[in-house]
Coordinates of C-alpha atoms in Angstrom, one line a residue:
M3 CA 6.3 15.4 -52.3
A4 CA 4.1 12.8 -53.9
T5 CA 2.7 9.8 -52.1
L6 CA 2.2 6.5 -53.9
V7 CA -0.2 4.0 -52.3
L8 CA 0.4 0.4 -53.2
D9 CA -1.9 -2.3 -51.8
N10 CA 0.3 -5.2 -52.8
G11 CA -2.1 -8.2 -52.9
A12 CA -1.3 -11.8 -53.9
N13 CA -3.5 -11.6 -56.9
S14 CA -3.7 -7.9 -57.8
A15 CA -1.8 -4.8 -56.9
K16 CA -4.0 -1.8 -56.2
I17 CA -1.8 1.2 -57.0
G18 CA -2.1 5.0 -57.5
Y19 CA -0.9 8.3 -56.3
S20 CA -2.8 9.7 -53.3
L21 CA -4.1 12.6 -55.4
E22 CA -5.2 10.4 -58.3
K23 CA -7.4 7.3 -59.1
V24 CA -6.5 3.7 -58.3
S25 CA -5.5 1.1 -60.9
V26 CA -6.0 -2.6 -60.3
I27 CA -3.2 -4.6 -62.0
P28 CA -2.3 -8.3 -61.9
N29 CA 0.5 -8.8 -59.4
C30 CA 2.3 -11.6 -61.4
Q31 CA 4.0 -12.6 -64.6
F32 CA 2.6 -14.8 -67.3
R33 CA 3.8 -17.1 -70.0
S34 CA 1.5 -18.1 -72.8
K35 CA 1.3 -21.4 -74.6
T36 CA 2.0 -19.7 -78.0
S37 CA 5.1 -17.7 -77.1
R38 CA 6.8 -19.9 -74.5
L39 CA 9.9 -17.9 -74.2
K40 CA 8.5 -14.4 -73.7
T41 CA 7.4 -13.4 -70.2
F42 CA 4.6 -10.9 -69.8
T43 CA 4.5 -8.7 -66.6
A44 CA 1.4 -7.3 -64.8
N45 CA -0.9 -5.5 -67.2
Q46 CA 0.9 -6.8 -70.3
L47 CA -1.6 -9.6 -69.9
D48 CA -3.7 -7.7 -72.4
E49 CA -1.1 -8.2 -75.1
I50 CA -1.5 -12.0 -75.0
K51 CA -3.6 -13.0 -78.0
D52 CA -4.5 -16.5 -76.7
P53 CA -4.6 -16.7 -72.9
S54 CA -5.7 -20.4 -72.9
G55 CA -3.2 -22.5 -71.0
L56 CA -1.8 -19.3 -69.5
F57 CA 1.0 -20.1 -67.0
Y58 CA 1.2 -17.9 -63.9
I59 CA 4.4 -17.0 -62.1
L60 CA 3.3 -15.5 -58.7
P61 CA 5.4 -13.6 -56.2
F62 CA 3.2 -14.8 -53.4
Q63 CA 2.9 -18.4 -52.1
K64 CA 0.3 -19.2 -49.4
G65 CA -0.2 -15.5 -48.8
Y66 CA 3.4 -14.5 -48.2
L67 CA 5.8 -12.7 -50.5
V68 CA 8.5 -15.3 -51.3
N69 CA 9.5 -14.8 -54.9
W70 CA 11.3 -11.5 -54.9
D71 CA 12.6 -11.8 -58.5
V72 CA 9.1 -11.8 -59.8
Q73 CA 7.9 -9.1 -57.4
R74 CA 10.9 -6.8 -58.5
K75 CA 9.9 -7.3 -62.2
V76 CA 6.3 -6.3 -61.4
W77 CA 7.4 -3.3 -59.3
D78 CA 9.9 -2.2 -61.9
H79 CA 7.1 -2.3 -64.4
L80 CA 4.7 -0.4 -62.2
F81 CA 7.2 2.3 -61.0
G82 CA 8.8 2.6 -64.5
K83 CA 8.1 5.0 -67.4
E84 CA 5.3 2.9 -68.9
M85 CA 3.2 3.2 -65.8
F86 CA 3.7 5.6 -62.8
K87 CA 7.0 7.3 -63.7
V88 CA 8.0 7.4 -60.0
D89 CA 10.6 10.0 -59.0
F90 CA 11.9 8.0 -56.0
A91 CA 13.8 10.8 -54.3
D92 CA 10.7 12.8 -54.1
T93 CA 8.1 10.1 -53.3
S94 CA 6.8 8.5 -50.2
I95 CA 5.2 5.0 -50.4
V96 CA 2.5 3.4 -48.4
I97 CA 2.7 -0.4 -49.0
T98 CA 0.7 -3.2 -47.5
E99 CA 1.7 -6.6 -46.1
P100 CA -0.2 -9.5 -44.6
Y101 CA -0.8 -9.9 -40.8
F102 CA 1.9 -11.7 -38.9
N103 CA 4.3 -11.3 -41.8
F104 CA 7.7 -12.9 -41.3
S105 CA 10.5 -10.6 -40.2
S106 CA 12.8 -11.9 -42.9
I107 CA 10.3 -10.8 -45.6
Q108 CA 9.9 -7.4 -43.8
E109 CA 13.7 -6.9 -43.9
S110 CA 13.9 -7.7 -47.6
M111 CA 11.1 -5.3 -48.3
N112 CA 12.8 -2.5 -46.3
E113 CA 16.0 -3.1 -48.2
I114 CA 14.4 -3.1 -51.6
L115 CA 12.3 0.0 -50.9
F116 CA 15.1 2.1 -49.3
E117 CA 18.3 0.7 -50.8
E118 CA 17.3 -0.3 -54.4
Y119 CA 14.5 2.0 -55.2
Q120 CA 15.6 4.7 -52.7
F121 CA 12.1 6.0 -51.8
Q122 CA 12.2 9.2 -49.7
S123 CA 10.0 7.6 -47.0
A124 CA 7.9 4.5 -46.6
L125 CA 5.1 3.2 -44.4
R126 CA 4.5 -0.6 -44.3
V127 CA 1.1 -1.5 -43.0
N128 CA -1.6 -4.2 -43.0
A129 CA -4.2 -3.8 -45.6
G130 CA -6.9 -4.4 -42.9
S131 CA -5.5 -1.4 -41.0
L132 CA -6.1 0.8 -44.0
S133 CA -9.6 -0.5 -44.3
A134 CA -10.2 0.2 -40.7
H135 CA -8.8 3.7 -41.2
H136 CA -11.2 4.2 -44.1
Y137 CA -14.2 2.9 -42.0
F138 CA -13.5 5.2 -39.0
H139 CA -13.0 8.1 -41.3
T140 CA -16.4 7.6 -42.9
N141 CA -18.1 6.7 -39.5
P142 CA -16.4 9.1 -37.1
S143 CA -18.8 8.3 -34.2
E144 CA -17.8 4.6 -34.2
L145 CA -15.0 3.3 -31.9
C146 CA -14.9 -0.3 -33.1
C147 CA -14.9 -2.2 -36.4
L148 CA -14.3 -5.7 -37.5
V149 CA -12.5 -6.0 -40.9
V150 CA -13.3 -9.2 -42.8
D151 CA -10.8 -9.4 -45.7
T152 CA -11.3 -12.4 -47.9
G153 CA -8.8 -12.3 -50.7
F154 CA -6.7 -14.6 -53.0
S155 CA -4.7 -16.6 -50.4
F156 CA -6.7 -16.5 -47.3
T157 CA -9.4 -14.8 -45.2
H158 CA -8.5 -12.6 -42.3
I159 CA -10.9 -11.4 -39.6
A160 CA -9.4 -8.5 -37.6
P161 CA -10.9 -6.3 -34.9
Y162 CA -9.9 -2.7 -34.6
C163 CA -10.7 -0.3 -31.7
R164 CA -9.9 3.4 -32.2
S165 CA -7.8 2.5 -35.2
K166 CA -5.6 0.2 -33.1
K167 CA -5.7 -3.5 -34.1
M168 CA -6.4 -6.0 -31.4
K169 CA -4.0 -8.8 -32.1
E170 CA -5.7 -11.4 -29.8
G171 CA -8.8 -11.2 -31.9
I172 CA -7.2 -11.8 -35.4
R173 CA -8.3 -15.0 -37.0
R174 CA -7.2 -16.5 -40.3
I175 CA -9.0 -19.1 -42.5
N176 CA -6.9 -20.7 -45.2
V177 CA -9.6 -20.3 -47.8
G178 CA -9.3 -17.7 -50.5
G179 CA -10.0 -17.1 -54.2
K180 CA -7.1 -19.2 -55.4
L181 CA -8.5 -22.3 -53.6
L182 CA -12.0 -21.6 -55.0
T183 CA -10.8 -21.4 -58.6
N184 CA -8.6 -24.5 -58.2
H185 CA -11.6 -26.4 -56.7
L186 CA -13.8 -25.4 -59.6
K187 CA -11.1 -26.6 -62.0
E188 CA -11.1 -29.9 -60.3
I189 CA -14.9 -30.4 -60.3
I190 CA -15.2 -29.4 -64.0
S191 CA -12.2 -31.6 -65.0
Y192 CA -13.8 -34.5 -63.1
R193 CA -17.3 -34.0 -64.5
Q194 CA -17.0 -32.8 -68.0
L195 CA -13.9 -31.3 -69.5
H196 CA -10.2 -31.3 -68.6
V197 CA -9.4 -27.7 -67.6
M198 CA -6.6 -28.2 -65.0
D199 CA -4.3 -25.9 -67.1
E200 CA -7.0 -23.2 -67.7
T201 CA -6.6 -21.2 -64.5
Y202 CA -7.3 -17.9 -66.4
V203 CA -10.5 -19.1 -68.1
I204 CA -12.0 -20.9 -65.1
N205 CA -11.3 -17.9 -62.8
Q206 CA -13.4 -15.9 -65.2
V207 CA -16.1 -18.6 -65.1
K208 CA -16.1 -18.4 -61.3
E209 CA -16.5 -14.7 -61.3
D210 CA -19.3 -14.8 -63.9
V211 CA -21.5 -17.6 -62.6
C212 CA -20.8 -18.5 -59.0
Y213 CA -23.0 -17.2 -56.2
V214 CA -23.6 -17.8 -52.5
S215 CA -26.6 -19.9 -51.8
Q216 CA -29.1 -18.7 -49.1
Q217 CA -30.5 -22.2 -48.6
F218 CA -27.8 -24.7 -49.6
Y219 CA -29.9 -27.9 -49.4
K220 CA -32.9 -26.4 -51.2
D221 CA -30.6 -25.2 -54.1
M222 CA -29.0 -28.7 -54.2
E223 CA -32.4 -30.2 -54.8
I224 CA -33.3 -27.7 -57.5
A225 CA -29.9 -28.4 -59.2
Q226 CA -30.9 -32.1 -59.6
L227 CA -34.2 -31.4 -61.5
K228 CA -34.5 -32.0 -65.2
G229 CA -35.1 -29.4 -67.9
E230 CA -36.6 -26.0 -67.3
E231 CA -37.5 -26.7 -63.6
N232 CA -33.8 -26.6 -62.9
T233 CA -33.5 -22.8 -62.3
V234 CA -29.9 -23.1 -61.1
M235 CA -28.4 -24.6 -64.3
R236 CA -26.5 -22.2 -66.6
D237 CA -24.7 -22.9 -69.9
Y238 CA -21.4 -21.0 -70.1
V239 CA -19.9 -20.4 -73.5
L240 CA -16.1 -20.9 -73.3
P241 CA -13.9 -18.4 -75.2
D242 CA -12.0 -19.7 -78.2
F243 CA -9.9 -16.5 -78.4
S244 CA -10.6 -15.9 -82.0
A245 CA -14.4 -15.3 -82.5
I246 CA -15.2 -15.3 -78.7
K247 CA -12.6 -13.2 -76.8
K248 CA -14.3 -13.6 -73.4
G249 CA -16.5 -16.3 -72.0
F250 CA -20.2 -15.5 -71.1
C251 CA -23.3 -17.0 -69.8
K252 CA -26.0 -18.1 -72.3
P253 CA -29.2 -16.1 -71.7
K254 CA -32.0 -18.2 -70.2
E255 CA -34.1 -18.0 -73.3
E256 CA -31.4 -19.3 -75.6
M257 CA -30.6 -22.4 -73.5
V258 CA -31.2 -25.8 -75.1
Y259 CA -32.1 -28.3 -72.4
S260 CA -31.9 -31.5 -74.4
G261 CA -29.6 -32.2 -77.3
K262 CA -26.7 -30.2 -78.7
Y263 CA -26.3 -26.5 -79.7
K264 CA -26.3 -26.0 -83.4
T265 CA -23.8 -23.1 -83.1
G266 CA -20.7 -25.1 -82.5
E267 CA -19.6 -23.2 -79.4
Q268 CA -17.9 -25.0 -76.6
I269 CA -20.3 -25.2 -73.6
L270 CA -19.8 -25.8 -69.9
R271 CA -23.0 -26.8 -68.2
L272 CA -22.9 -25.7 -64.6
A273 CA -25.5 -26.5 -61.9
N274 CA -24.6 -27.1 -58.3
E275 CA -21.0 -26.0 -58.9
R276 CA -22.3 -22.4 -59.0
F277 CA -23.0 -22.3 -55.3
A278 CA -21.0 -25.3 -54.0
V279 CA -17.7 -23.6 -54.7
P280 CA -18.3 -20.3 -52.7
E281 CA -19.9 -22.5 -50.0
M282 CA -16.3 -23.4 -49.0
L283 CA -16.0 -19.9 -47.5
F284 CA -18.8 -20.8 -45.1
H285 CA -18.0 -24.5 -44.6
P286 CA -14.3 -25.4 -45.4
S287 CA -14.9 -28.8 -43.9
D288 CA -17.0 -29.7 -47.0
I289 CA -13.7 -30.3 -48.8
G290 CA -11.8 -31.6 -45.8
I291 CA -10.2 -28.4 -44.6
Q292 CA -10.5 -28.7 -40.8
E293 CA -11.3 -25.0 -40.1
M294 CA -14.1 -22.7 -39.1
G295 CA -16.2 -21.0 -41.8
I296 CA -16.3 -17.1 -41.8
P297 CA -19.4 -16.7 -39.6
E298 CA -18.0 -19.0 -36.8
A299 CA -14.6 -17.4 -37.0
I300 CA -16.2 -13.9 -36.6
V301 CA -18.0 -15.0 -33.5
D302 CA -14.9 -16.7 -32.2
S303 CA -12.9 -13.5 -32.8
I304 CA -15.4 -11.2 -31.1
Q305 CA -15.9 -13.5 -28.1
S306 CA -12.1 -13.4 -27.4
L307 CA -12.4 -9.6 -26.8
P308 CA -13.6 -7.7 -23.7
E309 CA -17.4 -8.3 -23.2
E310 CA -18.4 -4.6 -23.1
M311 CA -16.9 -4.1 -26.6
Q312 CA -18.6 -7.1 -28.3
P313 CA -21.9 -5.4 -29.2
H314 CA -20.0 -2.6 -31.0
F315 CA -18.1 -5.1 -33.2
Y316 CA -21.2 -7.0 -34.3
Q317 CA -22.7 -3.7 -35.5
N318 CA -19.6 -2.6 -37.4
I319 CA -18.5 -5.5 -39.6
V320 CA -17.0 -4.4 -42.9
L321 CA -16.3 -6.7 -45.9
T322 CA -13.3 -6.3 -48.1
G323 CA -11.6 -8.4 -50.8
G324 CA -12.7 -10.0 -54.0
N325 CA -14.7 -13.0 -52.6
T326 CA -17.2 -10.6 -51.1
L327 CA -18.4 -9.8 -54.7
F328 CA -20.2 -13.2 -55.0
P329 CA -23.9 -12.4 -55.2
G330 CA -25.6 -13.2 -51.9
F331 CA -22.4 -13.2 -49.9
R332 CA -23.3 -10.3 -47.6
K333 CA -26.9 -11.5 -47.1
R334 CA -25.9 -15.0 -46.2
L335 CA -23.1 -13.9 -43.8
E336 CA -25.5 -11.6 -42.0
A337 CA -28.2 -14.3 -41.8
E338 CA -25.7 -16.9 -40.4
L339 CA -24.3 -14.4 -37.9
R340 CA -27.8 -13.5 -36.8
S341 CA -28.4 -17.2 -35.9
L342 CA -25.1 -17.4 -33.9
V343 CA -25.3 -14.1 -32.1
P344 CA -27.4 -13.5 -28.9
A345 CA -30.8 -12.1 -30.0
H346 CA -30.6 -8.8 -28.1
L347 CA -27.5 -7.7 -30.0
P348 CA -28.0 -6.1 -33.4
V349 CA -25.8 -7.3 -36.3
S350 CA -24.8 -5.2 -39.2
V351 CA -22.6 -6.2 -42.1
L352 CA -21.4 -3.5 -44.6
L353 CA -20.3 -4.3 -48.1
P354 CA -18.6 -1.2 -49.5
Q355 CA -19.2 -0.1 -53.1
N356 CA -15.7 -1.3 -54.2
P357 CA -14.5 -3.9 -51.7
I358 CA -11.4 -4.6 -53.7
C359 CA -10.1 -1.1 -53.5
Y360 CA -11.5 -0.3 -50.0
S361 CA -8.1 -0.5 -48.3
W362 CA -6.4 1.4 -51.1
E363 CA -8.8 4.2 -50.5
G364 CA -8.0 4.0 -46.8
G365 CA -4.3 4.4 -47.7
K366 CA -5.2 7.4 -49.7
L367 CA -7.0 9.0 -46.8
L368 CA -4.1 8.2 -44.5
A369 CA -1.6 9.8 -46.8
H370 CA -3.6 13.1 -46.5
S371 CA -3.9 12.9 -42.7
P372 CA -2.0 15.5 -40.6
D373 CA 0.1 12.9 -38.7
Y374 CA 1.2 11.0 -41.8
D375 CA 4.7 12.4 -41.5
E376 CA 5.0 11.1 -37.9
I377 CA 4.3 7.5 -38.8
V378 CA 6.6 7.0 -41.8
V379 CA 10.2 6.0 -41.8
T380 CA 12.4 8.3 -43.9
R381 CA 15.4 7.1 -45.8
E382 CA 17.7 9.1 -43.5
D383 CA 16.1 7.2 -40.5
Y384 CA 16.7 3.9 -42.2
E385 CA 20.3 4.7 -43.2
E386 CA 21.1 5.7 -39.7
N387 CA 19.2 2.9 -37.7
G388 CA 18.6 0.2 -40.2
H389 CA 15.8 -2.4 -39.9
C390 CA 15.1 -1.8 -36.2
I391 CA 13.6 1.7 -36.8
C392 CA 11.0 0.1 -39.1
E393 CA 10.2 -2.5 -36.4
E394 CA 9.7 0.2 -33.9
K395 CA 7.6 2.5 -36.0
F396 CA 5.4 0.2 -38.1
D397 CA 2.6 -1.5 -36.2
T398 CA 2.6 -4.7 -38.2

């Protein structure tokens, strides 16, 4: 019996058999400007010759799975003969869903997994629970951990004690990678070049040049300096998809501070955008979102829990999700927490080697654990008892 682990994120699906390696695949469909009629699914993105003006069709809206037609197409592609060649009758699936998912979405998912695909058995679980499982597996002496999962749609903070999630301490901030990319599009469109249709390209810009500032106001001052004194400024060469397939940052020594480049490339000049965009994770109020930033929300979450457990949570904070890859993210979070937390309590923030696949790896470990068969729902169970057996068994 094979087990397929699928961390079904709103931006990318992390998928692979529990005995193999993970693949990270876009969880959406695309239409390109050049071939309007053809729809590309998941990793067919690589076949698009000119991804400028790429149009995304996403299965998720605001973090919840609402467009089942698109999700089916992506899953058909992933499970099909081009990708994972799933033999449904002999395969168990571990699949993730967001915290506080709607029961209507859960029912649809049960139906699709058991009635359409006819998996042998399934386990539906929060991605954070898999991350916690991974953390406790690698740190067996620890009893508590706080999972900070900052992804595409939003950021969740979830405390776990002995692998059990503590619902009263879960916090959600409605800031994620999608918002950051959209905000960067708006700033660039307002300041220098209309890029509102260029989600794909600007997302790449964000990943290549943005970082989390350690001293926001100091960096703001540097960003206003002229010429070479402005150490924040970078020139980003935009792709034209013929000679330049992928955008890149001009090396420091090649930067021209006054006048134009002779090479004829299209350049974006970025200064305070580089750190002002990720700053929204720490201060959503900067752009009018009336919510706590990540450090405050962590403290708020931990303070809602029993007092004797609080020191353990501050020492076991684990970061997952794509936004944690901004340079300086972990350092800034630890520094901000240090100033908010009582001085006698140690604070430790762990950034795993691969924060995007951390929960997938947790699912892989769970699939090999001895009590895996106890926690799944088999197709026979489902056919006999329907949706309610899933409600009983899955802790979501």
